[in-house]
Amino acid sequence: MSVENTLPFERQEAYEWPLAVYLLLGGIGGAFISLSFILHYLFSWSIVGNYGMLIGMGFFALAGLTLLFLDLERPLNAIYSLNNIKTSGISWDVVLIALSFGGALLYVLPFYVSIPVLESLRLLFGGIGALAGFLFPVISGGLISAPVSVPLWHTPLLPVLFLINSFGVAFSAVPAMFGPGSEIFAFIFNLAVFMANLVISGGFIAFYEHAHNGPVEAQYGFHEMWKKFNFQVGFLVVGLLFPLILSGYMFFTGNFLSWGFGALAVAQLIGGIALRNCLLKHGYLTYPWPY
Amino acid sequence: MARYGMVIDLRTCVGCQACSAACATENQTPYWSDKWRTRVLDIEKGEYPNTGRHFVPTICMHCEEPACLTICPSQATIRDENGSILVNYDTCLGCKACMAACPYGARYVYDKNDVAKNLEIHGELSQHNVVHIDKCTFCFDRVERGLEPACVATCPAKARIFGDLDDPNSEVAKLVAAGIAKPLRPDLNTKPKVFYIY
Ligand code: SF4
Ligand code: SF4
């Protein structure tokens, strides 16, 4: 007899696609801000430092202010979300968005207006924004995986997958938008994307193991997720295999295709949203009952 | 102060759903949207001809280590002096993190349609005037008046027993101490204060 017929799984319908998109946009926003800061600060790539930061802020604005805010049942009560900073990771997510957004804003402002005090503190603001941007996908992934009650999500792999996917998108989108700069930069960007997708593949195999050796709810949730077109094609083929093959081809041949980075960014974006959406939709099974 | 808990005897539950109806009436929960603070799961198990039907009443477990309490960003989820877990309707932002964190599926959204419908039915006496995440309160207002929770008072099979787990003379404390009544999924470490005999 199948698990389906014997177990009364509980499925909480708490989260829908807006949260998946929020996690994706927030992660990419953070990655953009971090990467733009590094490229500007270390390599004086000012166009990326300026517009890359602005793009990251745009993602954050869309994710935090629009999607998350509208997804709350009572958006104006979000003011209370800073109430429980000692114990609630959600409060920290809000703080990280604010820090990353604020830091990036103060870093970008001197491109447009001359404020000497801002210019002297630019490194500090940029660093804060970049660090918060880096931490955002880690914390939001950690939040999703924290409840022990949802066994499919309950693994430290999720924050890692969210982080690597976000940076994978940024590493392909930056050269696609601003040009790779030089042959060596194209090589580094592509290597980063290739490595990111290798790590995601390894992480996914470990996640598969976790789901199959874990509690019955995790097995069932994974099984349900596995059957979906969205997962098979959206995440596995478009989001994982295609970027792995394309970046691998560019890495081993040194042939950086003109459309390559753009295609990589779009594919990873699709894969990222497919994975997050499938996880939120099919991960939500708990089995607390004795029969 | 007391430490209230409940024992549910699955051997005597007849699945009549009187507890769900009593709770919905007492607490104005949105039965019209099929949302309940307490439900009775009707579970069929086994393969024909060896099948069996089992009734499992569910409720908020008023955990001692509640996953919902720590995750709540706005401190809308609180613990009262008797250890019951309550929601402050005014500060709840509806982030639903508590719904995701609760392993027992105890929470649901009291949404704007439910609020409107409740206002239509109960008018000035409506208990739910704003959107919030709702769940069982162990009928704290009834308990304050010396009454039992509505589900306990209504159960014809006496399948629900309510009392102070810290009072060694209470029936719930005795059943728990004797190991007759056990929590569901103790491995989740939420330390539920609702125990089952099965
Ligand atoms: S059963 Fe769920 S809602 Fe009730 S206290 Fe435990 S975690 Fe919170
Ligand atoms: S939905 Fe309300 S009670 Fe639940 S965690 Fe969010 S603010 Fe707290």
Coordinates of C-alpha atoms and ligand atoms in Angstrom, one line a residue:
Chain A
M1 CA 0.0 0.0 0.0
S2 CA 1.3 3.4 -0.9
V3 CA 2.2 6.0 1.7
E4 CA -0.4 8.2 0.2
N5 CA -3.2 5.8 1.2
T6 CA -2.2 5.2 4.8
L7 CA -0.9 8.5 6.1
P8 CA -3.0 11.6 6.8
F9 CA -0.4 14.2 5.9
E10 CA -1.0 17.7 7.2
R11 CA -0.4 20.3 4.6
Q12 CA -0.2 23.9 5.7
E13 CA -1.2 26.2 2.8
A14 CA 0.9 29.1 4.3
Y15 CA 3.1 30.1 1.4
E16 CA 2.4 30.6 -2.3
W17 CA 4.5 31.8 -5.3
P18 CA 5.0 35.4 -4.0
L19 CA 7.2 34.1 -1.3
A20 CA 9.3 32.0 -3.8
V21 CA 9.7 35.1 -6.0
Y22 CA 10.6 37.2 -2.9
L23 CA 13.3 34.8 -1.9
L24 CA 14.7 34.8 -5.5
L25 CA 14.7 38.5 -6.0
G26 CA 16.0 39.3 -2.5
G27 CA 18.8 36.8 -3.0
I28 CA 19.8 38.2 -6.4
G29 CA 19.5 41.7 -5.1
G30 CA 21.9 40.9 -2.3
A31 CA 24.3 39.1 -4.7
F32 CA 24.3 42.1 -7.1
I33 CA 25.1 44.6 -4.3
S34 CA 27.9 42.4 -3.0
L35 CA 29.4 41.7 -6.4
S36 CA 29.1 45.3 -7.5
F37 CA 30.9 46.5 -4.4
I38 CA 33.7 44.1 -4.9
L39 CA 34.2 44.9 -8.6
H40 CA 34.1 48.6 -7.9
Y41 CA 36.2 48.6 -4.8
L42 CA 38.9 46.1 -5.9
F43 CA 38.9 46.6 -9.7
S44 CA 37.6 50.2 -10.0
W45 CA 34.8 49.1 -12.2
S46 CA 32.7 52.1 -11.6
I47 CA 29.9 51.5 -14.0
V48 CA 29.2 48.2 -12.2
G49 CA 29.6 49.9 -8.9
N50 CA 27.0 52.4 -9.8
Y51 CA 24.4 50.6 -11.9
G52 CA 25.0 47.2 -10.5
M53 CA 24.2 48.5 -7.0
L54 CA 21.1 50.3 -8.4
I55 CA 20.0 47.0 -10.0
G56 CA 20.5 45.2 -6.7
M57 CA 18.5 47.9 -4.9
G58 CA 15.8 47.5 -7.5
F59 CA 15.6 43.8 -6.8
F60 CA 15.4 44.4 -3.1
A61 CA 12.8 47.0 -3.5
L62 CA 10.7 44.6 -5.6
A63 CA 11.2 41.8 -3.2
G64 CA 11.0 43.4 0.1
L65 CA 8.6 46.3 -0.3
T66 CA 6.4 45.0 -3.0
L67 CA 6.1 41.3 -2.9
L68 CA 6.6 40.6 0.8
F69 CA 4.7 43.6 1.9
L70 CA 1.7 42.7 -0.3
D71 CA 1.8 39.1 0.7
L72 CA 1.3 40.0 4.4
E73 CA -2.2 39.8 5.6
R74 CA -1.8 43.1 7.4
P75 CA 1.1 45.0 5.7
L76 CA 0.9 48.0 8.0
N77 CA 1.6 45.8 11.0
A78 CA 5.0 45.1 9.5
I79 CA 6.2 47.8 11.7
Y80 CA 5.9 45.3 14.6
S81 CA 8.2 42.9 12.8
L82 CA 11.2 44.5 14.5
N83 CA 9.7 43.7 17.8
N84 CA 11.3 40.4 18.3
I85 CA 14.8 40.9 17.1
K86 CA 16.3 38.8 19.9
T87 CA 14.7 35.5 18.7
S88 CA 13.0 35.9 15.4
G89 CA 15.1 35.4 12.2
I90 CA 12.3 37.1 10.2
S91 CA 13.2 40.4 12.0
W92 CA 16.8 39.9 10.9
D93 CA 15.7 39.5 7.3
V94 CA 14.0 42.9 7.5
V95 CA 17.1 44.4 9.1
L96 CA 19.4 42.9 6.4
I97 CA 17.2 44.3 3.6
A98 CA 17.3 47.7 5.2
L99 CA 21.1 47.6 5.8
S100 CA 21.9 46.3 2.3
F101 CA 19.5 48.8 0.6
G102 CA 20.7 51.7 2.8
G103 CA 24.4 50.8 2.4
A104 CA 24.1 50.5 -1.3
L105 CA 22.2 53.9 -1.5
L106 CA 24.9 55.7 0.4
Y107 CA 27.6 54.1 -1.7
V108 CA 25.9 55.1 -4.9
L109 CA 25.0 58.7 -3.9
P110 CA 28.5 60.1 -4.4
F111 CA 28.3 59.1 -8.1
Y112 CA 25.6 61.8 -8.4
V113 CA 26.2 64.4 -5.7
S114 CA 29.3 65.5 -4.0
I115 CA 28.9 65.1 -0.2
P116 CA 32.5 64.9 1.3
V117 CA 31.4 63.1 4.4
L118 CA 29.7 60.4 2.4
E119 CA 32.7 60.0 0.2
S120 CA 35.0 59.5 3.1
L121 CA 32.7 56.8 4.6
R122 CA 31.9 55.2 1.2
L123 CA 33.9 52.1 1.9
L124 CA 32.2 51.5 5.2
F125 CA 28.7 51.9 3.7
G126 CA 29.5 49.8 0.7
G127 CA 31.0 47.1 3.0
I128 CA 27.9 47.1 5.2
G129 CA 25.6 46.9 2.1
A130 CA 27.7 44.1 0.6
L131 CA 27.9 42.1 3.8
A132 CA 24.1 42.4 4.4
G133 CA 23.5 41.5 0.8
F134 CA 25.6 38.4 1.1
L135 CA 23.9 37.4 4.4
F136 CA 20.3 37.9 3.1
P137 CA 20.1 34.6 1.0
V138 CA 21.8 32.8 3.8
I139 CA 19.4 34.0 6.5
S140 CA 16.2 33.6 4.3
G141 CA 17.3 30.1 3.3
G142 CA 18.0 29.4 6.9
L143 CA 14.5 30.6 7.9
I144 CA 12.8 28.4 5.4
S145 CA 14.8 25.4 6.5
A146 CA 14.6 26.1 10.3
P147 CA 11.2 24.5 11.2
V148 CA 11.9 20.9 12.3
S149 CA 8.2 20.3 11.5
V150 CA 8.8 20.5 7.7
P151 CA 11.3 17.7 7.1
L152 CA 11.9 18.2 3.4
W153 CA 13.1 21.8 4.1
H154 CA 14.9 21.0 7.3
T155 CA 18.4 20.8 6.0
P156 CA 21.3 23.2 6.1
L157 CA 21.7 22.7 2.4
L158 CA 18.9 25.1 1.6
P159 CA 20.7 28.3 2.6
V160 CA 23.7 27.1 0.6
L161 CA 21.7 26.4 -2.5
F162 CA 19.9 29.7 -2.2
L163 CA 23.2 31.6 -1.8
I164 CA 25.0 29.8 -4.6
N165 CA 22.1 30.2 -7.0
S166 CA 21.8 33.9 -6.2
F167 CA 25.5 34.5 -6.9
G168 CA 25.4 32.3 -9.9
V169 CA 22.8 34.6 -11.5
A170 CA 24.8 37.7 -10.5
F171 CA 28.0 36.3 -12.0
S172 CA 26.4 35.8 -15.3
A173 CA 24.1 38.8 -15.3
V174 CA 26.9 41.3 -14.6
P175 CA 29.0 40.5 -17.7
A176 CA 25.9 40.1 -19.8
M177 CA 24.8 43.6 -18.8
F178 CA 28.1 45.5 -18.6
G179 CA 30.3 43.4 -20.8
P180 CA 33.0 41.0 -19.4
G181 CA 35.6 43.8 -19.4
S182 CA 38.5 41.6 -20.5
E183 CA 39.3 38.0 -21.5
I184 CA 40.5 37.2 -18.0
F185 CA 37.4 38.6 -16.4
A186 CA 35.2 36.6 -18.8
F187 CA 37.2 33.5 -17.7
I188 CA 36.7 34.4 -14.0
F189 CA 33.0 35.1 -14.4
N190 CA 32.4 31.9 -16.3
L191 CA 34.5 29.9 -13.9
A192 CA 32.4 31.2 -11.0
V193 CA 29.2 30.2 -12.8
F194 CA 30.6 26.8 -13.6
M195 CA 31.7 26.2 -10.0
A196 CA 28.3 27.5 -8.7
N197 CA 26.5 25.0 -10.8
L198 CA 28.8 22.2 -9.8
V199 CA 28.2 23.0 -6.2
I200 CA 24.4 23.2 -6.8
S201 CA 24.6 19.7 -8.5
G202 CA 26.4 18.3 -5.5
G203 CA 24.1 20.0 -3.1
F204 CA 21.1 18.6 -5.0
I205 CA 22.4 15.1 -4.8
A206 CA 22.9 15.5 -1.1
F207 CA 19.4 17.0 -0.9
Y208 CA 18.1 13.9 -2.7
E209 CA 19.8 11.7 -0.2
H210 CA 18.4 13.8 2.7
A211 CA 14.9 13.4 1.3
H212 CA 15.2 9.7 0.7
N213 CA 16.8 8.7 3.9
G214 CA 14.8 11.2 6.0
P215 CA 11.3 10.9 7.5
V216 CA 8.5 9.7 5.4
E217 CA 7.0 13.2 4.9
A218 CA 10.3 14.3 3.3
Q219 CA 10.2 11.3 1.0
Y220 CA 6.6 11.9 0.0
G221 CA 7.1 15.6 -0.5
F222 CA 10.2 15.0 -2.7
H223 CA 8.4 12.4 -4.7
E224 CA 5.6 14.8 -5.4
M225 CA 8.0 17.5 -6.3
W226 CA 10.0 15.2 -8.6
K227 CA 7.0 14.4 -10.7
K228 CA 6.3 18.0 -11.7
F229 CA 7.2 19.4 -15.1
N230 CA 8.2 22.6 -13.3
F231 CA 10.8 20.8 -11.4
Q232 CA 12.1 18.4 -14.0
V233 CA 12.3 20.9 -16.8
G234 CA 12.4 24.3 -15.0
F235 CA 15.0 23.4 -12.3
L236 CA 16.8 20.3 -13.5
V237 CA 17.1 20.9 -17.3
V238 CA 16.9 24.7 -17.7
G239 CA 18.3 25.8 -14.3
L240 CA 21.0 23.2 -13.7
L241 CA 22.0 21.0 -16.7
F242 CA 22.0 23.8 -19.3
P243 CA 24.1 26.2 -17.3
L244 CA 26.5 23.4 -16.3
I245 CA 27.0 22.3 -19.9
L246 CA 27.2 25.9 -21.4
S247 CA 29.6 27.2 -18.7
G248 CA 31.6 24.0 -18.9
Y249 CA 31.8 24.3 -22.7
M250 CA 33.0 28.0 -22.4
F251 CA 35.4 27.0 -19.7
F252 CA 37.1 24.1 -21.5
T253 CA 37.1 25.7 -25.0
G254 CA 37.9 29.3 -23.9
N255 CA 35.2 30.3 -26.4
F256 CA 33.1 32.9 -24.6
L257 CA 30.0 33.1 -26.7
S258 CA 28.4 36.5 -27.2
W259 CA 25.0 35.3 -26.0
G260 CA 26.5 32.9 -23.4
F261 CA 26.3 35.0 -20.2
G262 CA 22.9 36.3 -21.0
A263 CA 21.6 32.8 -21.5
L264 CA 23.3 31.6 -18.3
A265 CA 21.6 34.4 -16.3
V266 CA 18.2 33.7 -17.7
A267 CA 18.5 29.9 -17.3
Q268 CA 19.6 30.2 -13.7
L269 CA 16.8 32.7 -12.9
I270 CA 14.3 30.2 -14.3
G271 CA 15.9 27.4 -12.3
G272 CA 16.0 29.4 -9.1
I273 CA 12.3 30.3 -9.2
A274 CA 11.3 26.8 -10.2
L275 CA 13.3 25.3 -7.3
R276 CA 11.9 27.7 -4.7
N277 CA 8.4 27.4 -6.0
C278 CA 8.5 23.6 -6.0
L279 CA 10.0 23.5 -2.5
L280 CA 7.4 25.8 -1.0
K281 CA 4.6 24.0 -2.8
H282 CA 5.5 20.4 -2.1
G283 CA 7.7 20.6 0.9
Y284 CA 5.0 21.4 3.3
L285 CA 4.1 18.0 4.7
T286 CA 4.0 17.0 8.3
Y287 CA 2.8 13.8 9.8
P288 CA 2.1 14.2 13.5
W289 CA -0.6 11.6 13.9
P290 CA -0.3 8.2 15.5
Y291 CA -2.1 6.2 12.8
Chain B
M1 CA -0.5 29.5 38.4
A2 CA -1.8 26.4 36.7
R3 CA -0.2 24.6 33.7
Y4 CA -3.2 23.6 31.7
G5 CA -3.1 20.6 29.5
M6 CA -5.5 18.1 27.9
V7 CA -5.7 14.4 27.4
I8 CA -7.6 13.0 24.4
D9 CA -8.7 9.4 24.6
L10 CA -8.7 8.0 21.1
R11 CA -10.3 4.8 22.3
T12 CA -13.5 6.5 23.2
C13 CA -13.8 9.2 20.5
V14 CA -16.8 8.4 18.3
G15 CA -16.1 11.0 15.7
C16 CA -19.3 12.9 16.2
Q17 CA -17.6 16.3 15.7
A18 CA -19.6 17.8 18.5
C19 CA -16.3 19.3 19.8
S20 CA -15.7 21.1 16.5
A21 CA -19.2 22.5 16.5
A22 CA -19.1 23.6 20.1
C23 CA -15.7 25.3 19.6
A24 CA -16.9 27.1 16.4
T25 CA -20.0 28.4 18.2
E26 CA -18.1 29.4 21.3
N27 CA -15.2 31.1 19.5
Q28 CA -16.9 32.2 16.3
T29 CA -14.4 30.4 14.1
P30 CA -15.0 30.4 10.4
Y31 CA -16.8 27.1 9.8
W32 CA -18.1 28.6 6.6
S33 CA -14.6 28.5 5.2
D34 CA -14.0 25.0 6.6
K35 CA -11.4 26.4 9.1
W36 CA -11.5 25.0 12.6
R37 CA -9.6 25.4 15.9
T38 CA -10.3 21.7 16.6
R39 CA -11.0 19.1 13.9
V40 CA -11.6 15.4 14.1
L41 CA -9.6 13.6 11.5
D42 CA -11.3 10.5 10.1
I43 CA -8.6 8.2 9.1
E44 CA -9.1 4.9 7.3
K45 CA -6.3 2.4 7.6
G46 CA -5.5 -0.9 6.2
E47 CA -6.4 -2.8 3.1
Y48 CA -9.8 -4.3 2.4
P49 CA -11.2 -6.4 4.1
N50 CA -8.9 -5.5 7.0
T51 CA -9.7 -1.9 7.2
G52 CA -10.3 0.3 10.3
R53 CA -11.6 3.8 10.9
H54 CA -9.8 6.0 13.4
F55 CA -10.9 9.3 14.7
V56 CA -8.2 11.7 15.8
P57 CA -9.3 15.0 17.3
T58 CA -6.7 17.7 16.7
I59 CA -6.1 21.0 18.5
C60 CA -3.3 23.4 19.3
M61 CA -1.0 21.5 21.6
H62 CA -0.1 24.6 23.7
C63 CA 3.5 23.4 23.5
E64 CA 6.0 24.3 26.2
E65 CA 8.6 24.9 23.5
P66 CA 6.3 26.2 20.8
A67 CA 7.8 26.6 17.4
C68 CA 5.2 29.3 16.6
L69 CA 6.3 31.5 19.6
T70 CA 10.0 31.8 18.8
I71 CA 9.5 32.4 15.1
C72 CA 6.9 35.1 15.5
P73 CA 8.6 38.4 14.5
S74 CA 6.0 40.7 16.1
Q75 CA 5.5 39.0 19.5
A76 CA 1.9 38.6 18.5
T77 CA 2.1 35.0 19.7
I78 CA 2.4 35.0 23.4
R79 CA 2.2 32.6 26.4
D80 CA -0.2 33.5 29.2
E81 CA 0.4 32.9 32.9
N82 CA -1.2 29.4 32.6
G83 CA 1.1 28.3 29.9
S84 CA -1.5 28.6 27.1
I85 CA -0.3 29.9 23.8
L86 CA -2.4 32.9 22.5
V87 CA -2.3 35.3 19.6
N88 CA -2.6 39.1 20.0
Y89 CA -4.9 39.9 17.1
D90 CA -3.8 43.6 17.0
T91 CA -0.1 43.1 16.4
C92 CA -0.2 40.0 14.2
L93 CA 1.0 40.9 10.7
G94 CA -0.1 37.8 9.0
C95 CA 3.3 36.7 7.9
K96 CA 2.2 33.0 8.4
A97 CA 5.5 32.0 9.7
C98 CA 3.8 30.5 12.7
M99 CA 1.6 28.4 10.4
A100 CA 4.6 27.0 8.7
A101 CA 6.4 26.3 11.9
C102 CA 3.6 24.6 13.8
P103 CA 4.0 20.8 13.3
Y104 CA 0.4 20.2 14.3
G105 CA -1.4 22.2 11.6
A106 CA -3.1 24.1 14.4
R107 CA -3.3 27.5 12.8
Y108 CA -5.2 29.1 10.0
V109 CA -5.8 32.6 8.5
Y110 CA -8.9 34.5 9.7
D111 CA -9.0 36.4 6.5
K112 CA -11.0 39.5 5.5
N113 CA -13.9 37.5 4.1
D114 CA -14.1 35.6 7.3
V115 CA -14.1 38.9 9.3
A116 CA -16.8 40.3 7.1
K117 CA -18.9 37.2 7.4
N118 CA -18.5 37.0 11.2
L119 CA -19.5 40.7 11.5
E120 CA -22.6 39.9 9.4
I121 CA -23.5 37.0 11.7
H122 CA -22.6 38.4 15.1
G123 CA -22.7 42.1 14.6
E124 CA -21.5 43.9 17.7
L125 CA -20.7 40.7 19.5
S126 CA -18.2 39.7 16.9
Q127 CA -14.9 38.4 18.5
H128 CA -12.9 38.8 15.3
N129 CA -12.8 42.3 13.9
V130 CA -9.4 42.2 12.2
V131 CA -7.5 39.8 10.0
H132 CA -5.2 37.6 12.0
I133 CA -3.8 34.1 12.4
D134 CA -6.2 32.1 14.6
K135 CA -5.9 29.1 16.7
C136 CA -7.2 27.3 19.9
T137 CA -6.9 29.3 23.1
F138 CA -7.9 26.5 25.5
C139 CA -11.0 28.7 25.9
F140 CA -9.1 30.8 28.4
D141 CA -12.1 33.1 28.9
R142 CA -14.2 30.1 29.9
V143 CA -11.5 28.7 32.1
E144 CA -11.2 32.1 33.9
R145 CA -14.8 31.7 34.8
G146 CA -14.3 28.3 36.2
L147 CA -15.7 26.5 33.2
E148 CA -14.1 23.8 31.0
P149 CA -13.1 24.5 27.4
A150 CA -16.2 24.2 25.1
C151 CA -14.9 21.0 23.4
V152 CA -14.4 19.3 26.8
A153 CA -17.7 20.3 28.2
T154 CA -19.5 19.1 25.0
C155 CA -17.8 15.7 24.3
P156 CA -20.5 13.1 24.9
A157 CA -17.9 10.3 25.0
K158 CA -15.8 12.1 27.6
A159 CA -12.8 11.6 25.3
R160 CA -11.4 15.0 26.3
I161 CA -10.1 15.6 29.8
F162 CA -8.8 19.1 30.8
G163 CA -6.8 20.1 33.9
D164 CA -3.7 21.3 35.6
L165 CA -0.7 19.3 34.8
D166 CA 1.1 20.6 37.9
D167 CA -1.7 19.4 40.2
P168 CA -0.8 15.8 41.0
N169 CA -4.4 15.1 41.9
S170 CA -5.8 16.1 38.6
E171 CA -6.8 13.4 36.2
V172 CA -4.6 14.7 33.4
A173 CA -1.5 14.8 35.6
K174 CA -2.2 11.2 36.7
L175 CA -2.7 9.9 33.1
V176 CA 0.5 11.6 31.9
A177 CA 2.6 10.6 35.0
A178 CA 1.4 7.0 34.5
G179 CA 2.5 7.1 30.9
I180 CA -1.0 6.2 29.7
A181 CA -1.4 9.5 27.9
K182 CA 1.5 10.4 25.5
P183 CA 2.3 13.4 23.3
L184 CA 2.3 13.2 19.5
R185 CA 5.7 13.4 17.8
P186 CA 7.8 14.0 20.9
D187 CA 10.8 13.8 18.6
L188 CA 10.0 17.3 17.4
N189 CA 10.9 18.7 20.9
T190 CA 8.0 21.1 21.1
K191 CA 6.8 19.5 24.3
P192 CA 3.1 19.5 23.7
K193 CA 0.7 19.8 26.6
V194 CA -2.0 17.9 24.8
F195 CA -1.6 14.1 25.3
Y196 CA -3.3 11.2 23.6
I197 CA -4.4 7.8 24.8
Y198 CA -4.1 5.3 21.9
Ligands
SF4_1 S1 0.6 23.2 18.5 FE1 1.4 24.6 17.0 S2 0.3 26.5 17.3 FE2 0.0 25.3 19.1 S3 1.7 25.9 20.5 FE3 2.4 24.1 19.4 S4 3.5 25.0 17.7 FE4 2.2 26.7 18.5
SF4_2 S1 1.3 35.4 11.4 FE1 1.0 36.7 13.2 S2 1.2 35.3 15.0 FE2 2.0 34.2 13.2 S3 4.2 34.6 13.2 FE3 3.4 36.2 11.9 S4 2.9 37.9 13.3 FE4 3.2 36.1 14.6

